[in-house]
Amino acid sequence: MAKAKRTPKWQRDPEGMRLRILEAAKQEFSAHGLAGARVDRIAAKAGANKRMLYYHVGNKDELYLAVLEGAYDKIRSEERGLDLEHLDPPEAIRRLIEFTWNYFLRNPEFLSLLQTENLARAKHLKKSTKVKSMHSPFVEMIRTVVRRGVDGGDFQVAVDPVQLYISIAGLCFFYLSNSATLSVIFGRDLLDKKAKDERLAHMVGLVLAALTGQSVALFEIAKAPKSRSVVAQTV
Amino acid sequence: MAKAKRTPKWQRDPEGMRLRILEAAKQEFSAHGLAGARVDRIAAKAGANKRMLYYHVGNKDELYLAVLEGAYDKIRSEERGLDLEHLDPPEAIRRLIEFTWNYFLRNPEFLSLLQTENLARAKHLKKSTKVKSMHSPFVEMIRTVVRRGVDGGDFQVAVDPVQLYISIAGLCFFYLSNSATLSVIFGRDLLDKKAKDERLAHMVGLVLAALTGQSVALFEIAKAPKSRSVVAQTV
DNA sequence: GAAGAAATTAACCCGTTGGATAAATACTGT
DNA sequence: ACAGTATTTATCCAACGGGTTAATTTCTTC
């Protein structure tokens, strides 16, 4: 028998493999949900063997939780880089909305994972020790912005930062995560460029108008004079 | 051999059976999603045999679509009874928000079903002929309210009714459908009575303030003087 | 009271799926 | 070069789950 096999069939790369597995799992879980996800497909997509999943991460549930924690970790860390402190309050809120919107656009799997986890009534997330300790200092960031806005006279009311955050996230989240059914219902494509631009303008206008008491459509239109209405639309 | 079996083991009731199957399926699908739902559990919950599902409705996918169509049918019909025409515009918007909020609260399975269907990118809904024809005349209802509000000077801007509807639905939907993960993240129970009351007040305040340009917290507080802040919260 | 249709039950089929076992292959230190 | 360990592969399997087949029971009607 010739000795053969001079070239290694694979390189050892445990950390790389772990990452590929998690990435593949993220796609699979977000595309099919927890129950619909197939362990074999994850393995194949990661260029790995099914046994590897169990070796490197654990069983299906642990894998799912790891993906979920990773997703939260990612958004929280990006949020931290937002520093809204040295913007004047209305501009800070605008930036927050734009960040949230764009993050959701860039990371659709995050939306799907959240939906999946909420469908499961956060059963898995509750078990996570990591995520609980991540309570966003983000809320404090927003609280500060609101306080500054009120003190400086820009904002009319000192809104609860958690409510505000949930509202902003909700305005973005619902539109994007439900765009499929909404598009069918309303018979328009909500994901083409124009629709997305209009939505962003609408959300910024809605929230800022509520906070400042002035129709934001005004300076919105001033900024982009050619787009004919943005929040407002002549009747 | 004695003849036995004088009392019938079951009554024939095809329509009742069909309804029980659909109700059981609704619960199962909303609790576990499409892939997670178990045909056997549906049958058991309906007090039926698995074969009955196929006899009365069809296979798992058809069953799911039937449930989904039923859910849409229900909310659309309730919406039709809202008649906002003879309310003055701000009050009409308030009622719309309250209706949406309460409907979602009363029908949590509807939220779950929507989430599930959107996770599937509306694959099934697109096949439905019924739902497409249900385009809500609701949008026209809202358009009329907005137009009246602008004409009468109550509203500052003529917002696109579809955007407004999506915003209202989104504010309600996200809070409720994601309350499980949000509660974990923020470490507060978002579903107790007080939290729900505050949320409703926040949403009404946000939307009406944006539309009218006046901080709605004012007449909100006037109406319910004992609740200490509603939209606003002193800093 | 018998025939035929409608509704219901029980039992089985068979591909899928999560997970396990054990062997093979690459790397590390000595 | 050898031993020991970490990583990867190749198979296997028991449970499950959707769907089907065929028999059984009730209702209708003539």
PDB file of C-alpha atoms (C1' of nucleotides) in Angstrom, chain A residues 12 51-52 55-56, chain D residues 6-10:
ATOM      1  CA  ARG A  12      -6.879  22.684  12.046  1.00  0.00           C
ATOM      2  CA  ARG A  51     -20.379  16.208  14.918  1.00  0.00           C
ATOM      3  CA  MET A  52     -18.346  19.408  14.938  1.00  0.00           C
ATOM      4  CA  TYR A  55     -17.834  19.345  19.697  1.00  0.00           C
ATOM      5  CA  HIS A  56     -17.377  23.094  19.385  1.00  0.00           C
TER       6      HIS A  56
ATOM      7  C1'  DA D   6      -7.197  17.981  19.998  1.00  0.00           C
ATOM      8  C1'  DT D   7      -9.825  18.057  15.984  1.00  0.00           C
ATOM      9  C1'  DT D   8     -12.361  15.925  12.234  1.00  0.00           C
ATOM     10  C1'  DT D   9     -14.752  12.219   9.695  1.00  0.00           C
ATOM     11  C1'  DA D  10     -17.760   8.308   8.658  1.00  0.00           C
TER      12       DA D  10
END
